[in-house]
Tab-separated table of C-alpha atoms and ligand atoms in Angstrom:
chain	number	residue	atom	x	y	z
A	902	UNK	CA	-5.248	-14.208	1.450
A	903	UNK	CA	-6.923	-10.967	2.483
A	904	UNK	CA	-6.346	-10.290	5.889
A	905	UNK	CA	-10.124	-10.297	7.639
A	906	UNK	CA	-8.608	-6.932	9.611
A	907	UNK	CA	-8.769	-4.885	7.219
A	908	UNK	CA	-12.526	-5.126	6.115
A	909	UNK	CA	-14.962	-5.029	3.064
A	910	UNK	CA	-13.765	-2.449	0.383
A	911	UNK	CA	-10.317	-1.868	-0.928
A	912	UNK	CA	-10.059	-0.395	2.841
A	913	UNK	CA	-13.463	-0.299	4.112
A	914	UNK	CA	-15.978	2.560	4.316
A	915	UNK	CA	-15.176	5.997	5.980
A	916	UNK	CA	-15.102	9.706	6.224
A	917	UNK	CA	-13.466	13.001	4.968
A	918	UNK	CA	-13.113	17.198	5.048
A	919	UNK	CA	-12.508	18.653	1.450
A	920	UNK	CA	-9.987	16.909	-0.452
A	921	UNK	CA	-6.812	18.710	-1.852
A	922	UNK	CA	-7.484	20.934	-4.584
A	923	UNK	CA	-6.736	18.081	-7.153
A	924	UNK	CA	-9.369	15.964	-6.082
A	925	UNK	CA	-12.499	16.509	-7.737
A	926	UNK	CA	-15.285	17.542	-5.315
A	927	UNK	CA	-17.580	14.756	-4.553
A	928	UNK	CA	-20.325	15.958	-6.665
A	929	UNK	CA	-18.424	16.002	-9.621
A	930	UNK	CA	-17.228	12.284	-8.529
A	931	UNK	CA	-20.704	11.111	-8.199
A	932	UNK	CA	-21.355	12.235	-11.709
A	933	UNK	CA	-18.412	10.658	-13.657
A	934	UNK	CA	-19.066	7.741	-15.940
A	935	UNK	CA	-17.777	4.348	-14.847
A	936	UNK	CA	-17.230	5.330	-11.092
A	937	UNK	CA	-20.382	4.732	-10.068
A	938	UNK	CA	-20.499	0.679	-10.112
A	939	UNK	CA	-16.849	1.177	-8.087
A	940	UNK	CA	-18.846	3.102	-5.260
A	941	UNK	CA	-20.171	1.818	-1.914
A	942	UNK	CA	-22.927	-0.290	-2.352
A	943	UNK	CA	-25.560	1.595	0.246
A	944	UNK	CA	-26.636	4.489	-1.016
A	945	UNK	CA	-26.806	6.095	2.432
A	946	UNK	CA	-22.998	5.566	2.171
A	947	UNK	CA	-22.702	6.554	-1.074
A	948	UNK	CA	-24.037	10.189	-0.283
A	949	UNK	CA	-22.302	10.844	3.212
A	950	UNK	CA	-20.456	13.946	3.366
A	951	UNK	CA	-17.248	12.982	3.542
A	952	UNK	CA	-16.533	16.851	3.732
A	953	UNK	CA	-17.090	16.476	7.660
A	954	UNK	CA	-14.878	14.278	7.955
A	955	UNK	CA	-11.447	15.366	9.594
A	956	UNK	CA	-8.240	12.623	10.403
A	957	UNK	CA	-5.627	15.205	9.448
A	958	UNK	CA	-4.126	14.800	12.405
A	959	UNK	CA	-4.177	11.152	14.505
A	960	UNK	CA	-6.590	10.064	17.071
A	961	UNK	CA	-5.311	11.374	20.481
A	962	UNK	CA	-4.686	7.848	21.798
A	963	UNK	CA	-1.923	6.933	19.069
A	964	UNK	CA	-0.495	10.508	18.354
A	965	UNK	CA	2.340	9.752	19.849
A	966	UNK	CA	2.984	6.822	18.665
A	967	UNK	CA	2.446	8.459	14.796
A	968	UNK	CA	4.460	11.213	16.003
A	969	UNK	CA	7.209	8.844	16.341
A	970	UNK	CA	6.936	6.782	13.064
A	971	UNK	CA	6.856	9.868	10.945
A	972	UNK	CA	8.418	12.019	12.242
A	973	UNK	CA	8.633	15.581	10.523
A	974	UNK	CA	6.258	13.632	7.687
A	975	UNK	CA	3.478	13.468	10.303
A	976	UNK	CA	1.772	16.173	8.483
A	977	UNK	CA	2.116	14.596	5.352
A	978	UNK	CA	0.476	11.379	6.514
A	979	UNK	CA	-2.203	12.625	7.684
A	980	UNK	CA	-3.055	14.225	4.314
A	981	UNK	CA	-2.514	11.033	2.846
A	982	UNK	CA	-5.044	9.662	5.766
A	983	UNK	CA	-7.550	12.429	4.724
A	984	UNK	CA	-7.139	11.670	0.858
A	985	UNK	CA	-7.890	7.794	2.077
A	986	UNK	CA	-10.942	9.011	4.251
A	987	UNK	CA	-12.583	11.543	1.273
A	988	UNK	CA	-11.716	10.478	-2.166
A	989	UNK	CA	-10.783	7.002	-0.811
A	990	UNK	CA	-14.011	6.583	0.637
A	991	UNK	CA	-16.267	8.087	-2.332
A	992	UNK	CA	-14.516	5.740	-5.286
A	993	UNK	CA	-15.142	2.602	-3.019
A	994	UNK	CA	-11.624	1.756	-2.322
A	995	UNK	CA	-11.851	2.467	1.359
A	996	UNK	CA	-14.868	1.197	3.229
A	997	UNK	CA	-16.310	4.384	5.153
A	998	UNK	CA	-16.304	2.355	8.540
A	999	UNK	CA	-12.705	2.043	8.032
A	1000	UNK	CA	-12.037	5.690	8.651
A	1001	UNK	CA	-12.072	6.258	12.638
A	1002	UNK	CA	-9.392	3.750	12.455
A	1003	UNK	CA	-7.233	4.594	9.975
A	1004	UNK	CA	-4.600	6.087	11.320
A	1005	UNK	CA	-4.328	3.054	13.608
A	1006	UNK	CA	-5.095	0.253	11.616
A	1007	UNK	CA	-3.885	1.606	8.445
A	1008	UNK	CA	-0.945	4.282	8.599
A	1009	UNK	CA	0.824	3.488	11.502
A	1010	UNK	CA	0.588	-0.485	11.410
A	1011	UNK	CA	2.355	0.367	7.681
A	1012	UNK	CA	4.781	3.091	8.862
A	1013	UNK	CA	6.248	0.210	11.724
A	1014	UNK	CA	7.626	-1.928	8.792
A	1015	UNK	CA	9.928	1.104	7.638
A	1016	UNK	CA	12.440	0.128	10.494
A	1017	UNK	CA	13.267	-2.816	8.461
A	1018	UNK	CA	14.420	-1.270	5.419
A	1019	UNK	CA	17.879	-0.140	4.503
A	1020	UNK	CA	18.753	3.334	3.157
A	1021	UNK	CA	17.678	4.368	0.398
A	1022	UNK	CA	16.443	0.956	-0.705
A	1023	UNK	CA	14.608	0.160	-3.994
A	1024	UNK	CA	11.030	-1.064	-3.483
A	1025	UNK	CA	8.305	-2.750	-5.081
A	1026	UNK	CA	4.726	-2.810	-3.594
A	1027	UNK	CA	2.705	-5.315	-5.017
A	1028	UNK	CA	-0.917	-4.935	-5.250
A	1029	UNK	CA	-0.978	-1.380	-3.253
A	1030	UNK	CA	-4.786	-1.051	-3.787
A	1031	UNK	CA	-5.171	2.910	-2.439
A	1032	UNK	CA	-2.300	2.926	-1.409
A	1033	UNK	CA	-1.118	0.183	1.454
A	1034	UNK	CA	1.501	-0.244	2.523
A	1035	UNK	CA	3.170	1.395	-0.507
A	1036	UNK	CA	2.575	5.160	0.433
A	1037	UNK	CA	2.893	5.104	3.646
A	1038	UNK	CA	6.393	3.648	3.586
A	1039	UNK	CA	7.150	6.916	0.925
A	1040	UNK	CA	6.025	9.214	3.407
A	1041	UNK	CA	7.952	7.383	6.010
A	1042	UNK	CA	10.945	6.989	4.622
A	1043	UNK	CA	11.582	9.538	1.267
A	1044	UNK	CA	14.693	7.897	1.168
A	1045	UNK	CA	13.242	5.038	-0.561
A	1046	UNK	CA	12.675	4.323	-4.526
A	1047	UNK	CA	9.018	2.622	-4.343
A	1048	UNK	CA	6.788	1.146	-7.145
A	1049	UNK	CA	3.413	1.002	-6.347
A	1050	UNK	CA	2.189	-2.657	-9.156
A	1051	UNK	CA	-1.317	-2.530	-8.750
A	1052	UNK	CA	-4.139	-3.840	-12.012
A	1053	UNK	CA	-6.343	-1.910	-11.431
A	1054	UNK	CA	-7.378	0.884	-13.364
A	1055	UNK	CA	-9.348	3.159	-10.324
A	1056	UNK	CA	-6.812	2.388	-8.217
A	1057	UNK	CA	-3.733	3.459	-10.047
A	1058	UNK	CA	-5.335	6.403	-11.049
A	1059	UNK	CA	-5.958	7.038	-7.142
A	1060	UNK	CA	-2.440	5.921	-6.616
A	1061	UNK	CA	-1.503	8.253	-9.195
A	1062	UNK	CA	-3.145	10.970	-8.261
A	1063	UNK	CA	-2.318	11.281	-4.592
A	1064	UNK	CA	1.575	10.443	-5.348
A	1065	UNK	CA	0.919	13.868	-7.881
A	1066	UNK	CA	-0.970	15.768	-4.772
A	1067	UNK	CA	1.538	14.860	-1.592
A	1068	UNK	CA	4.788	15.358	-3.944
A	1069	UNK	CA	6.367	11.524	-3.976
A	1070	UNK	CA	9.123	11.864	-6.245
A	1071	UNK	CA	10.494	9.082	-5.492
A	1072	UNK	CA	7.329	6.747	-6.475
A	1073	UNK	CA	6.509	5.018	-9.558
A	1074	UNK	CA	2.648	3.939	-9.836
A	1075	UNK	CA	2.490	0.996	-13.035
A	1076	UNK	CA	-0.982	-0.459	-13.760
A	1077	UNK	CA	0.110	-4.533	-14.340
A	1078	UNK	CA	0.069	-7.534	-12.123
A	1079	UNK	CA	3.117	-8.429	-10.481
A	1080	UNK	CA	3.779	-11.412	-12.736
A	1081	UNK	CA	3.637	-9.782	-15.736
A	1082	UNK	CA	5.768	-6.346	-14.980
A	1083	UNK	CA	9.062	-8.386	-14.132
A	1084	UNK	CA	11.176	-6.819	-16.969
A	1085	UNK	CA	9.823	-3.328	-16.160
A	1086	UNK	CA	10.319	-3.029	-12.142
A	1087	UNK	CA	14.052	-3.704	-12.029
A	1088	UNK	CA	15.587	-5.894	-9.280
A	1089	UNK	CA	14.323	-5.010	-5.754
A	1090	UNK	CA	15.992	-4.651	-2.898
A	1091	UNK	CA	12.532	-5.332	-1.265
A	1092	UNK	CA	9.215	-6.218	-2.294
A	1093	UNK	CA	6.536	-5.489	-0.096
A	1094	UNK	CA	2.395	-6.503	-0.152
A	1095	UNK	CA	-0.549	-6.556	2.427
A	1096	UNK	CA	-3.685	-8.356	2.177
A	1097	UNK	CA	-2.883	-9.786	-1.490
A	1098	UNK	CA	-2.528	-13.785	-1.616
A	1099	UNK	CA	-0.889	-16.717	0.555
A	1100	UNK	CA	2.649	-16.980	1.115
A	1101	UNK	CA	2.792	-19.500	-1.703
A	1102	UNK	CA	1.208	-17.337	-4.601
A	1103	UNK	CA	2.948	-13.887	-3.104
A	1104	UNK	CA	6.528	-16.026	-3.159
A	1105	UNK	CA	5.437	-16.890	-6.577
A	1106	UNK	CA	4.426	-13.595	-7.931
A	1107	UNK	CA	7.235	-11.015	-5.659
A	1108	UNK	CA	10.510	-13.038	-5.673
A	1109	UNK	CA	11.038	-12.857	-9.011
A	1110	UNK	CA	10.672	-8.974	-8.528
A	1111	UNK	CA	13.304	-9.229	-6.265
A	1112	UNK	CA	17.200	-9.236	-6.421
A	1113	UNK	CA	19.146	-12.628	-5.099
A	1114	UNK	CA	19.773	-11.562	-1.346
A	1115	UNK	CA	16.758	-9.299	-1.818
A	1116	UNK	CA	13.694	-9.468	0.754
A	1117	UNK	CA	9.855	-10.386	0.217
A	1118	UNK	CA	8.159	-8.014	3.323
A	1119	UNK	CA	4.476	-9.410	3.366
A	1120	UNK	CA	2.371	-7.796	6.337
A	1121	UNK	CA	0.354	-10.802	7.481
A	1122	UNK	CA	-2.241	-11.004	10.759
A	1123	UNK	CA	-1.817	-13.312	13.402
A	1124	UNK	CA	-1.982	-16.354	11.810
A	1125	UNK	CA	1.288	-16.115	10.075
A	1126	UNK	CA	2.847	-19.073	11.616
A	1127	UNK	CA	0.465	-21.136	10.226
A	1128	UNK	CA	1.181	-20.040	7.034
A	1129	UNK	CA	4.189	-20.126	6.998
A	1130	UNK	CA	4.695	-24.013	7.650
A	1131	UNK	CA	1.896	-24.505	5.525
A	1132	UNK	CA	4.032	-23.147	2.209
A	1133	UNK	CA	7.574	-23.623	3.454
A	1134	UNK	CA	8.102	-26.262	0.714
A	1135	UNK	CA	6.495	-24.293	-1.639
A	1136	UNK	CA	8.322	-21.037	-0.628
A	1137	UNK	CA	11.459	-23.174	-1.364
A	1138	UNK	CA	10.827	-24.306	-4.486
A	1139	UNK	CA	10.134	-20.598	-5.453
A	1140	UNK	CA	13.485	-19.511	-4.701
A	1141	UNK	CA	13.124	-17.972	-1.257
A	1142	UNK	CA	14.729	-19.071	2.307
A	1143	UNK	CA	13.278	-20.215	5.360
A	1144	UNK	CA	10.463	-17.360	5.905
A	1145	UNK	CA	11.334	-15.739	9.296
A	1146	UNK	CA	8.741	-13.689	11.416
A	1147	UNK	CA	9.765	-9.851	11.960
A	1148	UNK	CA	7.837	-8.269	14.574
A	1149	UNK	CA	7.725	-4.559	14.050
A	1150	UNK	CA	6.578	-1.596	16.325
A	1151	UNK	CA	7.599	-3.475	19.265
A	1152	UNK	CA	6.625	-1.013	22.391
A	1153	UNK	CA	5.460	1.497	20.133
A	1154	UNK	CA	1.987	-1.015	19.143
A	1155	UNK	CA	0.629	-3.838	20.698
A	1156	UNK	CA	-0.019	-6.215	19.584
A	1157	UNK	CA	3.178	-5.722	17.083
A	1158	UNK	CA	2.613	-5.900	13.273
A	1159	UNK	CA	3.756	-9.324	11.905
A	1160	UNK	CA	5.807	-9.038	9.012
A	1161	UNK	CA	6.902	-12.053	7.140
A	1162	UNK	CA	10.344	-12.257	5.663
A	1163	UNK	CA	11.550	-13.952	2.920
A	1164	UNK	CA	15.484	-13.843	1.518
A	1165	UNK	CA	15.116	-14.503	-2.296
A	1166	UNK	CA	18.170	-17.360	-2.361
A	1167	UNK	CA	17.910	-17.718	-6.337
A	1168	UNK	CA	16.429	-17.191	-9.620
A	1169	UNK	CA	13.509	-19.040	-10.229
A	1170	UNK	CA	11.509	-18.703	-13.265
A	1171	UNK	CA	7.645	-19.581	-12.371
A	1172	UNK	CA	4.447	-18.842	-14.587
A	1173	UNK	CA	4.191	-15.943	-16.594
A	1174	UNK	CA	7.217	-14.487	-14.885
A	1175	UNK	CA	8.891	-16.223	-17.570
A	1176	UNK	CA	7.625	-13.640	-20.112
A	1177	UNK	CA	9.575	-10.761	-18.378
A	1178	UNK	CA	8.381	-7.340	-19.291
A	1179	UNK	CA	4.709	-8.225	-20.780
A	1180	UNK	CA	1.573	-6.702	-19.580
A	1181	UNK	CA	2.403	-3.672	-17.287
A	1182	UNK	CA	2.354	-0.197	-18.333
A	1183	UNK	CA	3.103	2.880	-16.496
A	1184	UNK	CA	-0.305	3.991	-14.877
A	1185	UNK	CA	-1.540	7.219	-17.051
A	1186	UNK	CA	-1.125	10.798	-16.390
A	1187	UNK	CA	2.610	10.131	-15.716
A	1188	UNK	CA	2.677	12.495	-12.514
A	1189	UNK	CA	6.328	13.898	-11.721
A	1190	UNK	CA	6.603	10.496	-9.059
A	1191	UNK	CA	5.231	8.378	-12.332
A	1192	UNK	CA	8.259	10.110	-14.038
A	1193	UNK	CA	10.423	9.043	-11.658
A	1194	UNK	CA	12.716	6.081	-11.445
A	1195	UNK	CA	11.758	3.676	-8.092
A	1196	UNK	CA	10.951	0.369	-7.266
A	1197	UNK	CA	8.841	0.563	-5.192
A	1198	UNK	CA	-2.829	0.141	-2.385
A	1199	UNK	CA	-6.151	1.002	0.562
A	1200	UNK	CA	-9.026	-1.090	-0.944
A	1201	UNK	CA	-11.878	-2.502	1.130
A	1202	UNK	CA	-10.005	-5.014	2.674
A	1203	UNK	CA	-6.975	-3.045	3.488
A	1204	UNK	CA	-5.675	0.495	3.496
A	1205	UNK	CA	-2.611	3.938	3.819
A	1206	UNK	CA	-0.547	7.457	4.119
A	1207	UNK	CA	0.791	10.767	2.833
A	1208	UNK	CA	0.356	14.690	2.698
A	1209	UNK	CA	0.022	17.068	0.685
A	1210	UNK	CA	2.585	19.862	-0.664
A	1211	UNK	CA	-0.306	21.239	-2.817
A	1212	UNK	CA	0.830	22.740	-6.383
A	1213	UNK	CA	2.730	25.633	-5.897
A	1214	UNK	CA	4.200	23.882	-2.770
A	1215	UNK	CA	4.904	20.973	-2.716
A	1216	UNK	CA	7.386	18.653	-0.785
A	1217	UNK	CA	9.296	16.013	-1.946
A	1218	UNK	CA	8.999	12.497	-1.395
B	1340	SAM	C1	-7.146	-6.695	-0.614
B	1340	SAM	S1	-6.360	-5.556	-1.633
B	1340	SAM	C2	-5.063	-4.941	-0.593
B	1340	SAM	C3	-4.592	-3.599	-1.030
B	1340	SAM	C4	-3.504	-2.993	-0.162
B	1340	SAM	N1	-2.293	-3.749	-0.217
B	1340	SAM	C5	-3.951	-2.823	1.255
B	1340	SAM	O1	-3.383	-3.438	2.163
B	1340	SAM	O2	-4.906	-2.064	1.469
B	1340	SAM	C6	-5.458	-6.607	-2.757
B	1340	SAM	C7	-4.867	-5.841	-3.907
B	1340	SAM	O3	-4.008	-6.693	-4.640
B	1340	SAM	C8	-4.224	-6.454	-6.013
B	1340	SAM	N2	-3.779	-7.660	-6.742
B	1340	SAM	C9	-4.438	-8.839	-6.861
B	1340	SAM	N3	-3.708	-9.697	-7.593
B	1340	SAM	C10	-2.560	-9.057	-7.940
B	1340	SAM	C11	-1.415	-9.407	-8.706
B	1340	SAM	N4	-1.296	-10.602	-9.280
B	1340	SAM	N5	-0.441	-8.492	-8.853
B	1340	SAM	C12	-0.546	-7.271	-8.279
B	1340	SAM	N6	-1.610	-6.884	-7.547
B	1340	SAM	C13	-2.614	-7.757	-7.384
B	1340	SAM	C14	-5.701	-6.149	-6.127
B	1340	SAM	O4	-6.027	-5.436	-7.297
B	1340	SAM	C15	-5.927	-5.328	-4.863
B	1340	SAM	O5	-5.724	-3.949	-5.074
């Protein structure tokens, strides 16, 4: 189920200074056909300047703390936090409240999960929305191959778009739901997803995505425990182990992040995972990270990260 944290919107509402040069200029957003139902529903919201809006760089109290979980990518996140808090905002896939607390709530609450994934891992993020925790782990960790498996249409071409602008090569954006992409994400090493479903529908939907002794990584809130005994059966049937609780960013946040993890024991075909490879297609405008191989979303009820290399400069993911 959605996690009530992370708000109305794909993220919830928020801020912004200019977008990256690929981003179209919120005028020219305003004005494009079939955007406009997508937008923030006030229309006080819908015409804040988002231009004065600045998170570049992470609130004083948790730069640290940012500094730590990305290390020499700390620029880079925050231009994924800006893209979140401009373009994010003006599409209607971050809510604009959500943007004082984005780096908090958002990029770094992400970025903690990254200490439980091995080197150079394959990943698949399952519903990503703008971008959560899918992008944030690629700026976090470049090592990793990530997929971003999100339906919907604004959101992969978000996805697609800022993957283009902070120079992800590693990351694959593919427009399907995660039951119906199986024969086009490979085996995972890890599938990850925030604020998508219950335990029982994401077991149903990621473990086939992942590999036996593979890992379902779903960032829950704090009533994970709950959930967990309420779909242990049901997790079981689906394939997956005893769901353990990984607490991650331990000193660094409090409270922690709860991450719940699930070993993928055995194949299990449920549902429409049984029609491996129907429905998903690569999400358009095949950007050099939509190229790319990987396994591997910020709406209004959740939210996350990059930077930019712009054009002519751009770093690698
Ligand atoms: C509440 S949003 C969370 C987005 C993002 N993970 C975050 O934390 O900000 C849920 C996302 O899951 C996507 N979704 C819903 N059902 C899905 C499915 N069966 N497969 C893949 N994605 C799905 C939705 O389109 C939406 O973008």
């Amino acid at each position: 189920m959605t996690d009530p944290r992370f708000g109305a919107g794909d993220l919830g509402p928020g801020v912004a200074t200019p977008g990256p040069s690929s981003f179209p200029a919120p005028s020219s957003y305003a004005d494009r056909p079939g955007l406009a139902q997508n937008a923030p529903s006030s229309s006080a919201e819908a015409s804040r300047d988002v231009s004065a809006v600045d998170v570049l760089r992470p609130p004083a109290e948790i730069a640290d703390v940012a500094a730590r979980v990305f290390g020499d990518r700390l620029a880079l996140a925050g231009e994924f936090a800006q893209l979140l808090a401009t373009e994010g905002v003006l599409r209607g896939l971050v809510g604009p409240r959500e943007t004082p607390r984005i780096w908090e709530r958002h990029l770094v609450n992400c970025a903690v999960m990254a200490e439980l994934f091995p080197i150079g891992a394959s990943v698949v993020d399952v519903g990503s929305g703008a971008g959560l925790p899918g992008i944030v782990l690629a700026v976090a960790r470049p090592d990793l191959g990530i997929t971003l498996v999100e339906p919907l249409a604004r959101r992969t071409a978000f996805l697609t778009e800022v993957v283009d602008e902070l120079g992800l090569d590693r990351v694959t954006v593919l427009r399907g739901r995660a039951e119906e992409v199986l024969g086009q994400v490979g085996e995972a090493d890890v599938v990850t997803a925030r604020a998508v479903a219950a335990l029982d529908k994401l077991a149903g939907w990621c473990l086939p995505l992942a590999r036996v002794g593979g890992r379902l990584l779903a960032l829950k809130g704090a009533s994970a425990e709950e959930e967990i005994e309420e779909n242990r059966i049901a997790v079981e049937r689906l394939g997956g182990g005893v769901p353990e609780i990984r607490l991650c960013g331990a000193g660094l946040i409090d409270p922690p992040a709860t991450v719940v993890e699930i070993v993928k024991e055995r194949d299990v075909l449920v549902g429409r995972a049984r029609a491996a490879g129907s429905g998903g297609r690569r999400a358009g405008g095949a950007t050099g990270a939509g190229r790319a191989a990987g396994s591997g979303g910020a709406g209004r009820s959740a939210g996350s990260g990059g930077g930019r290399g712009g054009r002519g400069n751009r770093r690698r993911g």
